[in-house]
CSV table of N, CA and C in Angstrom, one decimal:
chain,number,residue,atom,x,y,z
F,1,UNK,N,43.8,46.4,75.8
F,1,UNK,CA,43.1,46.7,77.0
F,1,UNK,C,41.6,46.9,76.5
F,2,UNK,N,40.7,46.1,77.2
F,2,UNK,CA,39.3,46.2,76.8
F,2,UNK,C,38.7,47.6,77.2
F,3,UNK,N,37.6,47.9,76.7
F,3,UNK,CA,36.9,49.2,77.0
F,3,UNK,C,36.6,49.2,78.5
F,4,UNK,N,37.0,50.3,79.2
F,4,UNK,CA,36.7,50.4,80.6
F,4,UNK,C,35.6,51.4,80.8
F,5,UNK,N,34.7,51.2,81.8
F,5,UNK,CA,33.6,52.1,82.0
F,5,UNK,C,34.2,53.5,82.4
F,6,UNK,N,33.6,54.6,82.0
F,6,UNK,CA,34.1,55.9,82.3
F,6,UNK,C,34.1,56.2,83.8
F,7,UNK,N,35.0,57.0,84.2
F,7,UNK,CA,35.0,57.4,85.6
F,7,UNK,C,34.9,58.9,85.6
F,8,UNK,N,34.3,59.5,86.7
F,8,UNK,CA,34.1,61.0,86.7
F,8,UNK,C,35.4,61.7,86.4
F,9,UNK,N,35.3,62.8,85.6
F,9,UNK,CA,36.5,63.6,85.2
F,9,UNK,C,37.3,64.0,86.4
F,10,UNK,N,36.7,64.5,87.5
F,10,UNK,CA,37.5,65.0,88.6
F,10,UNK,C,38.3,63.8,89.2
F,11,UNK,N,37.7,62.6,89.3
F,11,UNK,CA,38.4,61.5,89.9
F,11,UNK,C,39.5,61.0,89.0
F,12,UNK,N,39.3,61.0,87.6
F,12,UNK,CA,40.3,60.6,86.7
F,12,UNK,C,41.5,61.6,86.7
F,13,UNK,N,41.2,62.9,86.8
F,13,UNK,CA,42.3,63.9,86.9
F,13,UNK,C,43.1,63.7,88.2
F,14,UNK,N,42.4,63.5,89.3
F,14,UNK,CA,43.1,63.3,90.6
F,14,UNK,C,44.0,62.0,90.5
F,15,UNK,N,43.5,61.0,89.9
F,15,UNK,CA,44.3,59.7,89.8
F,15,UNK,C,45.5,60.0,88.9
F,16,UNK,N,45.3,60.7,87.8
F,16,UNK,CA,46.4,60.9,86.8
F,16,UNK,C,47.5,61.7,87.4
F,17,UNK,N,47.1,62.7,88.3
F,17,UNK,CA,48.2,63.5,88.9
F,17,UNK,C,49.0,62.8,89.9
F,18,UNK,N,48.5,61.6,90.4
F,18,UNK,CA,49.3,60.8,91.3
F,18,UNK,C,50.2,59.8,90.6
F,19,UNK,N,50.0,59.6,89.3
F,19,UNK,CA,50.8,58.7,88.5
F,19,UNK,C,52.2,59.4,88.2
F,20,UNK,N,53.2,58.5,88.3
F,20,UNK,CA,54.6,59.0,88.0
F,20,UNK,C,55.2,58.2,86.8
F,21,UNK,N,54.8,57.0,86.6
F,21,UNK,CA,55.3,56.2,85.5
F,21,UNK,C,56.2,55.0,85.9
F,22,UNK,N,56.7,55.1,87.2
F,22,UNK,CA,57.6,54.0,87.6
F,22,UNK,C,57.1,53.1,88.7
F,23,UNK,N,55.8,53.3,89.1
F,23,UNK,CA,55.3,52.6,90.3
F,23,UNK,C,54.3,51.6,90.0
F,24,UNK,N,54.2,50.5,90.8
F,24,UNK,CA,53.2,49.5,90.8
F,24,UNK,C,52.3,49.8,92.0
F,25,UNK,N,51.0,49.9,91.7
F,25,UNK,CA,50.1,50.1,92.8
F,25,UNK,C,49.4,48.8,93.2
F,26,UNK,N,49.5,48.5,94.5
F,26,UNK,CA,48.8,47.3,94.9
F,26,UNK,C,47.3,47.4,94.7
F,27,UNK,N,46.6,46.3,94.6
F,27,UNK,CA,45.1,46.4,94.6
F,27,UNK,C,44.5,47.2,95.7
F,28,UNK,N,45.1,47.0,96.9
F,28,UNK,CA,44.6,47.8,98.1
F,28,UNK,C,44.9,49.3,97.9
F,29,UNK,N,46.0,49.7,97.4
F,29,UNK,CA,46.3,51.1,97.2
F,29,UNK,C,45.3,51.7,96.2
F,30,UNK,N,45.1,50.9,95.1
F,30,UNK,CA,44.1,51.3,94.1
F,30,UNK,C,42.7,51.6,94.7
F,31,UNK,N,42.3,50.7,95.6
F,31,UNK,CA,41.0,50.9,96.2
F,31,UNK,C,41.0,52.1,97.1
F,32,UNK,N,42.1,52.2,97.9
F,32,UNK,CA,42.3,53.4,98.7
F,32,UNK,C,42.2,54.7,98.0
F,33,UNK,N,42.7,54.7,96.7
F,33,UNK,CA,42.7,55.9,95.9
F,33,UNK,C,41.4,56.0,95.0
F,34,UNK,N,40.5,55.0,95.3
F,34,UNK,CA,39.2,55.0,94.6
F,34,UNK,C,39.3,54.7,93.1
F,35,UNK,N,40.2,53.8,92.7
F,35,UNK,CA,40.2,53.3,91.3
F,35,UNK,C,39.1,52.3,91.3
F,36,UNK,N,38.2,52.5,90.3
F,36,UNK,CA,37.1,51.5,90.2
F,36,UNK,C,37.5,50.1,90.1
F,37,UNK,N,36.8,49.2,90.7
F,37,UNK,CA,37.1,47.8,90.8
F,37,UNK,C,37.3,47.2,89.4
F,38,UNK,N,36.4,47.6,88.4
F,38,UNK,CA,36.5,47.1,87.1
F,38,UNK,C,37.8,47.5,86.4
F,39,UNK,N,38.3,48.7,86.8
F,39,UNK,CA,39.6,49.1,86.2
F,39,UNK,C,40.7,48.3,86.8
F,40,UNK,N,40.7,48.1,88.1
F,40,UNK,CA,41.7,47.3,88.8
F,40,UNK,C,41.8,45.9,88.1
F,41,UNK,N,40.6,45.3,88.0
F,41,UNK,CA,40.5,43.9,87.3
F,41,UNK,C,41.2,43.9,85.9
F,42,UNK,N,40.9,45.0,85.2
F,42,UNK,CA,41.4,45.0,83.8
F,42,UNK,C,42.9,45.4,83.7
F,43,UNK,N,43.4,46.2,84.6
F,43,UNK,CA,44.7,46.7,84.6
F,43,UNK,C,45.7,45.9,85.4
F,44,UNK,N,45.3,45.0,86.3
F,44,UNK,CA,46.1,44.3,87.2
F,44,UNK,C,47.0,43.3,86.4
F,45,UNK,N,48.3,43.2,86.6
F,45,UNK,CA,49.2,42.3,86.0
F,45,UNK,C,50.1,41.8,87.1
F,46,UNK,N,50.7,40.6,86.8
F,46,UNK,CA,51.8,40.1,87.6
F,46,UNK,C,53.1,40.5,87.0
F,47,UNK,N,53.8,41.3,87.7
F,47,UNK,CA,55.1,41.8,87.2
F,47,UNK,C,56.3,41.0,87.8
F,48,UNK,N,57.3,40.9,87.0
F,48,UNK,CA,58.5,40.1,87.4
F,48,UNK,C,59.7,41.0,87.4
F,49,UNK,N,60.5,40.8,88.5
F,49,UNK,CA,61.7,41.6,88.6
F,49,UNK,C,62.7,41.2,87.6
F,50,UNK,N,63.5,42.1,87.2
F,50,UNK,CA,64.7,41.9,86.4
F,50,UNK,C,65.9,42.4,87.3
F,51,UNK,N,67.0,41.8,87.0
F,51,UNK,CA,68.1,42.2,87.9
F,51,UNK,C,69.4,42.7,87.2
F,52,UNK,N,69.2,43.1,85.9
F,52,UNK,CA,70.3,43.6,85.1
F,52,UNK,C,70.7,45.0,85.6
F,53,UNK,N,69.7,45.8,85.9
F,53,UNK,CA,69.9,47.1,86.5
F,53,UNK,C,68.8,47.4,87.5
F,54,UNK,N,69.0,48.3,88.4
F,54,UNK,CA,68.1,48.5,89.5
F,54,UNK,C,66.7,48.9,89.0
F,55,UNK,N,66.6,49.6,87.9
F,55,UNK,CA,65.3,50.0,87.4
F,55,UNK,C,64.3,48.9,87.0
F,56,UNK,N,64.9,47.7,86.9
F,56,UNK,CA,64.1,46.5,86.6
F,56,UNK,C,63.7,45.7,87.9
F,57,UNK,N,64.2,46.1,89.0
F,57,UNK,CA,64.0,45.4,90.2
F,57,UNK,C,62.7,46.0,91.0
F,58,UNK,N,61.9,45.1,91.4
F,58,UNK,CA,60.7,45.5,92.2
F,58,UNK,C,61.0,45.4,93.7
F,59,UNK,N,60.7,46.5,94.3
F,59,UNK,CA,60.8,46.6,95.8
F,59,UNK,C,59.5,46.7,96.4
F,60,UNK,N,59.3,46.1,97.6
F,60,UNK,CA,58.1,46.2,98.3
F,60,UNK,C,58.4,46.6,99.8
F,61,UNK,N,57.5,47.2,100.5
F,61,UNK,CA,57.7,47.5,101.9
F,61,UNK,C,57.9,46.3,102.6
F,62,UNK,N,58.9,46.2,103.5
F,62,UNK,CA,59.2,45.1,104.3
F,62,UNK,C,58.3,45.1,105.6
F,63,UNK,N,57.9,43.9,106.0
F,63,UNK,CA,57.1,43.8,107.2
F,63,UNK,C,58.1,44.2,108.4
F,64,UNK,N,57.5,44.7,109.4
F,64,UNK,CA,58.2,45.1,110.6
F,64,UNK,C,59.0,43.8,111.1
F,65,UNK,N,60.2,44.1,111.5
F,65,UNK,CA,61.0,43.0,112.1
F,65,UNK,C,61.8,42.1,111.1
F,66,UNK,N,61.6,42.4,109.8
F,66,UNK,CA,62.3,41.6,108.8
F,66,UNK,C,63.7,42.1,108.7
F,67,UNK,N,64.6,41.2,109.0
F,67,UNK,CA,66.1,41.6,109.1
F,67,UNK,C,66.7,41.8,107.7
F,68,UNK,N,66.1,41.2,106.7
F,68,UNK,CA,66.7,41.2,105.3
F,68,UNK,C,66.4,42.5,104.6
F,69,UNK,N,65.6,43.4,105.2
F,69,UNK,CA,65.1,44.6,104.5
F,69,UNK,C,66.3,45.6,104.5
F,70,UNK,N,66.4,46.3,103.3
F,70,UNK,CA,67.4,47.2,103.1
F,70,UNK,C,67.0,48.6,103.6
F,71,UNK,N,67.8,49.6,103.1
F,71,UNK,CA,67.5,51.0,103.5
F,71,UNK,C,66.1,51.4,103.1
F,72,UNK,N,65.4,52.2,104.0
F,72,UNK,CA,64.0,52.6,103.6
F,72,UNK,C,63.0,51.5,103.9
F,73,UNK,N,63.5,50.4,104.6
F,73,UNK,CA,62.6,49.3,104.9
F,73,UNK,C,61.9,48.6,103.7
F,74,UNK,N,62.7,48.4,102.7
F,74,UNK,CA,62.2,47.8,101.5
F,74,UNK,C,63.0,46.5,101.2
F,75,UNK,N,62.3,45.6,100.6
F,75,UNK,CA,63.0,44.3,100.2
F,75,UNK,C,62.6,44.1,98.7
F,76,UNK,N,63.5,43.3,98.1
F,76,UNK,CA,63.3,42.9,96.7
F,76,UNK,C,62.3,41.7,96.6
F,77,UNK,N,61.5,41.7,95.6
F,77,UNK,CA,60.5,40.6,95.4
F,77,UNK,C,60.7,40.2,93.9
F,78,UNK,N,60.5,38.9,93.7
F,78,UNK,CA,60.6,38.4,92.3
F,78,UNK,C,59.4,38.7,91.5
F,79,UNK,N,58.2,38.6,92.1
F,79,UNK,CA,56.9,38.8,91.4
F,79,UNK,C,56.0,39.7,92.3
F,80,UNK,N,55.2,40.5,91.6
F,80,UNK,CA,54.3,41.4,92.3
F,80,UNK,C,53.1,41.6,91.5
F,81,UNK,N,51.9,41.4,92.1
F,81,UNK,CA,50.6,41.6,91.4
F,81,UNK,C,50.2,43.1,91.7
F,82,UNK,N,50.1,43.9,90.7
F,82,UNK,CA,49.7,45.3,90.9
F,82,UNK,C,49.4,45.9,89.6
F,83,UNK,N,49.0,47.2,89.7
F,83,UNK,CA,48.6,48.0,88.5
F,83,UNK,C,49.8,49.0,88.3
F,84,UNK,N,50.3,49.0,87.1
F,84,UNK,CA,51.4,49.9,86.7
F,84,UNK,C,50.7,51.3,86.6
F,85,UNK,N,51.3,52.3,87.2
F,85,UNK,CA,50.7,53.6,87.2
F,85,UNK,C,50.8,54.2,85.8
F,86,UNK,N,51.8,53.8,84.9
F,86,UNK,CA,51.8,54.2,83.6
F,86,UNK,C,50.6,53.6,82.8
F,87,UNK,N,50.3,52.4,83.1
F,87,UNK,CA,49.1,51.8,82.4
F,87,UNK,C,47.8,52.5,82.8
F,88,UNK,N,47.8,52.9,84.1
F,88,UNK,CA,46.6,53.6,84.6
F,88,UNK,C,46.5,55.0,83.9
F,89,UNK,N,47.6,55.6,83.8
F,89,UNK,CA,47.7,56.9,83.1
F,89,UNK,C,47.2,56.8,81.6
F,90,UNK,N,47.7,55.8,81.0
F,90,UNK,CA,47.3,55.5,79.6
F,90,UNK,C,45.8,55.3,79.5
F,91,UNK,N,45.2,54.5,80.4
F,91,UNK,CA,43.8,54.2,80.4
F,91,UNK,C,43.0,55.5,80.6
F,92,UNK,N,43.5,56.3,81.5
F,92,UNK,CA,42.8,57.6,81.7
F,92,UNK,C,42.9,58.5,80.5
F,93,UNK,N,44.1,58.5,79.9
F,93,UNK,CA,44.3,59.3,78.7
F,93,UNK,C,43.3,58.9,77.5
F,94,UNK,N,43.1,57.6,77.4
F,94,UNK,CA,42.2,57.1,76.4
F,94,UNK,C,40.8,57.5,76.7
F,95,UNK,N,40.4,57.5,78.0
F,95,UNK,CA,39.1,58.0,78.4
F,95,UNK,C,38.9,59.4,77.9
F,96,UNK,N,39.9,60.2,77.9
F,96,UNK,CA,39.9,61.6,77.5
F,96,UNK,C,40.0,61.8,76.0
F,97,UNK,N,40.2,60.6,75.3
F,97,UNK,CA,40.3,60.7,73.8
F,97,UNK,C,41.7,61.1,73.3
F,98,UNK,N,42.7,61.0,74.1
F,98,UNK,CA,44.1,61.3,73.7
F,98,UNK,C,44.7,60.2,72.8
F,99,UNK,N,45.6,60.6,71.9
F,99,UNK,CA,46.3,59.7,71.0
F,99,UNK,C,47.5,59.2,71.8
F,100,UNK,N,47.3,58.2,72.6
F,100,UNK,CA,48.4,57.7,73.5
F,100,UNK,C,49.5,57.1,72.7
F,101,UNK,N,49.2,56.5,71.6
F,101,UNK,CA,50.3,55.8,70.8
F,101,UNK,C,51.4,56.8,70.4
F,102,UNK,N,51.0,58.1,70.2
F,102,UNK,CA,51.9,59.1,69.8
F,102,UNK,C,52.9,59.4,71.0
F,103,UNK,N,52.4,59.4,72.2
F,103,UNK,CA,53.2,59.7,73.4
F,103,UNK,C,54.2,58.5,73.6
F,104,UNK,N,53.7,57.3,73.4
F,104,UNK,CA,54.5,56.1,73.6
F,104,UNK,C,55.6,56.1,72.6
F,105,UNK,N,55.3,56.4,71.4
F,105,UNK,CA,56.3,56.4,70.3
F,105,UNK,C,57.4,57.4,70.4
F,106,UNK,N,57.1,58.5,71.1
F,106,UNK,CA,58.1,59.6,71.1
F,106,UNK,C,58.7,59.8,72.5
F,107,UNK,N,58.4,58.9,73.4
F,107,UNK,CA,59.0,59.0,74.8
F,107,UNK,C,60.0,57.8,75.0
F,108,UNK,N,61.1,58.2,75.7
F,108,UNK,CA,62.1,57.2,76.0
F,108,UNK,C,61.8,56.5,77.3
F,109,UNK,N,61.0,57.1,78.2
F,109,UNK,CA,60.8,56.4,79.5
F,109,UNK,C,59.3,56.4,79.8
F,110,UNK,N,59.0,55.6,80.8
F,110,UNK,CA,57.6,55.5,81.2
F,110,UNK,C,57.2,56.9,81.9
F,111,UNK,N,58.1,57.4,82.7
F,111,UNK,CA,57.9,58.7,83.3
F,111,UNK,C,57.6,59.8,82.3
F,112,UNK,N,58.2,59.8,81.2
F,112,UNK,CA,58.0,60.8,80.1
F,112,UNK,C,56.6,60.6,79.5
F,113,UNK,N,56.2,59.3,79.3
F,113,UNK,CA,54.9,59.1,78.8
F,113,UNK,C,53.8,59.7,79.7
F,114,UNK,N,53.9,59.4,81.0
F,114,UNK,CA,53.0,60.0,82.0
F,114,UNK,C,53.0,61.5,81.9
F,115,UNK,N,54.2,62.1,81.9
F,115,UNK,CA,54.4,63.5,81.9
F,115,UNK,C,53.7,64.1,80.7
F,116,UNK,N,53.9,63.5,79.5
F,116,UNK,CA,53.3,64.0,78.3
F,116,UNK,C,51.7,63.9,78.4
F,117,UNK,N,51.2,62.9,78.9
F,117,UNK,CA,49.8,62.7,79.1
F,117,UNK,C,49.2,63.8,80.0
F,118,UNK,N,49.9,64.0,81.2
F,118,UNK,CA,49.5,65.0,82.1
F,118,UNK,C,49.5,66.4,81.5
F,119,UNK,N,50.5,66.7,80.7
F,119,UNK,CA,50.7,68.0,80.1
F,119,UNK,C,49.6,68.2,79.0
F,120,UNK,N,49.3,67.1,78.2
F,120,UNK,CA,48.3,67.3,77.2
F,120,UNK,C,46.9,67.5,77.8
F,121,UNK,N,46.6,66.9,78.9
F,121,UNK,CA,45.3,67.1,79.5
F,121,UNK,C,45.2,68.5,80.1
F,122,UNK,N,46.3,68.9,80.8
F,122,UNK,CA,46.4,70.3,81.3
F,122,UNK,C,46.2,71.3,80.2
F,123,UNK,N,46.7,71.1,79.1
F,123,UNK,CA,46.6,72.0,78.0
F,123,UNK,C,45.4,71.9,77.2
F,124,UNK,N,44.6,70.9,77.5
F,124,UNK,CA,43.3,70.7,76.9
F,124,UNK,C,43.3,70.1,75.5
F,125,UNK,N,44.3,69.3,75.2
F,125,UNK,CA,44.4,68.6,73.9
F,125,UNK,C,43.2,67.7,73.7
């Protein structure tokens, strides 16, 4: 990931607290949450669904009237262009100078990586 321009500390902390580790943010949602455009450009990826287990499957909100939508008005999609909230959390952590590689090496899940980053920043590491 290339060097990203710094964002104000308060904005970075607010964004980090919204990250959970399992979600893809659409470019529109990123803009709504005031993620800088240069960050969106750098972090945006096209993600592909896997179907071995549900955790690999990407769900999107279904348009009104779509009959194939399942519970919660979501449908499965094969590909989705978005920003992974774990990737966003990692970029924010790097801005704060955290050793992100350590968290990635010791965490079994994306959620745990994000939680460790949030905890480290809260504790002032």
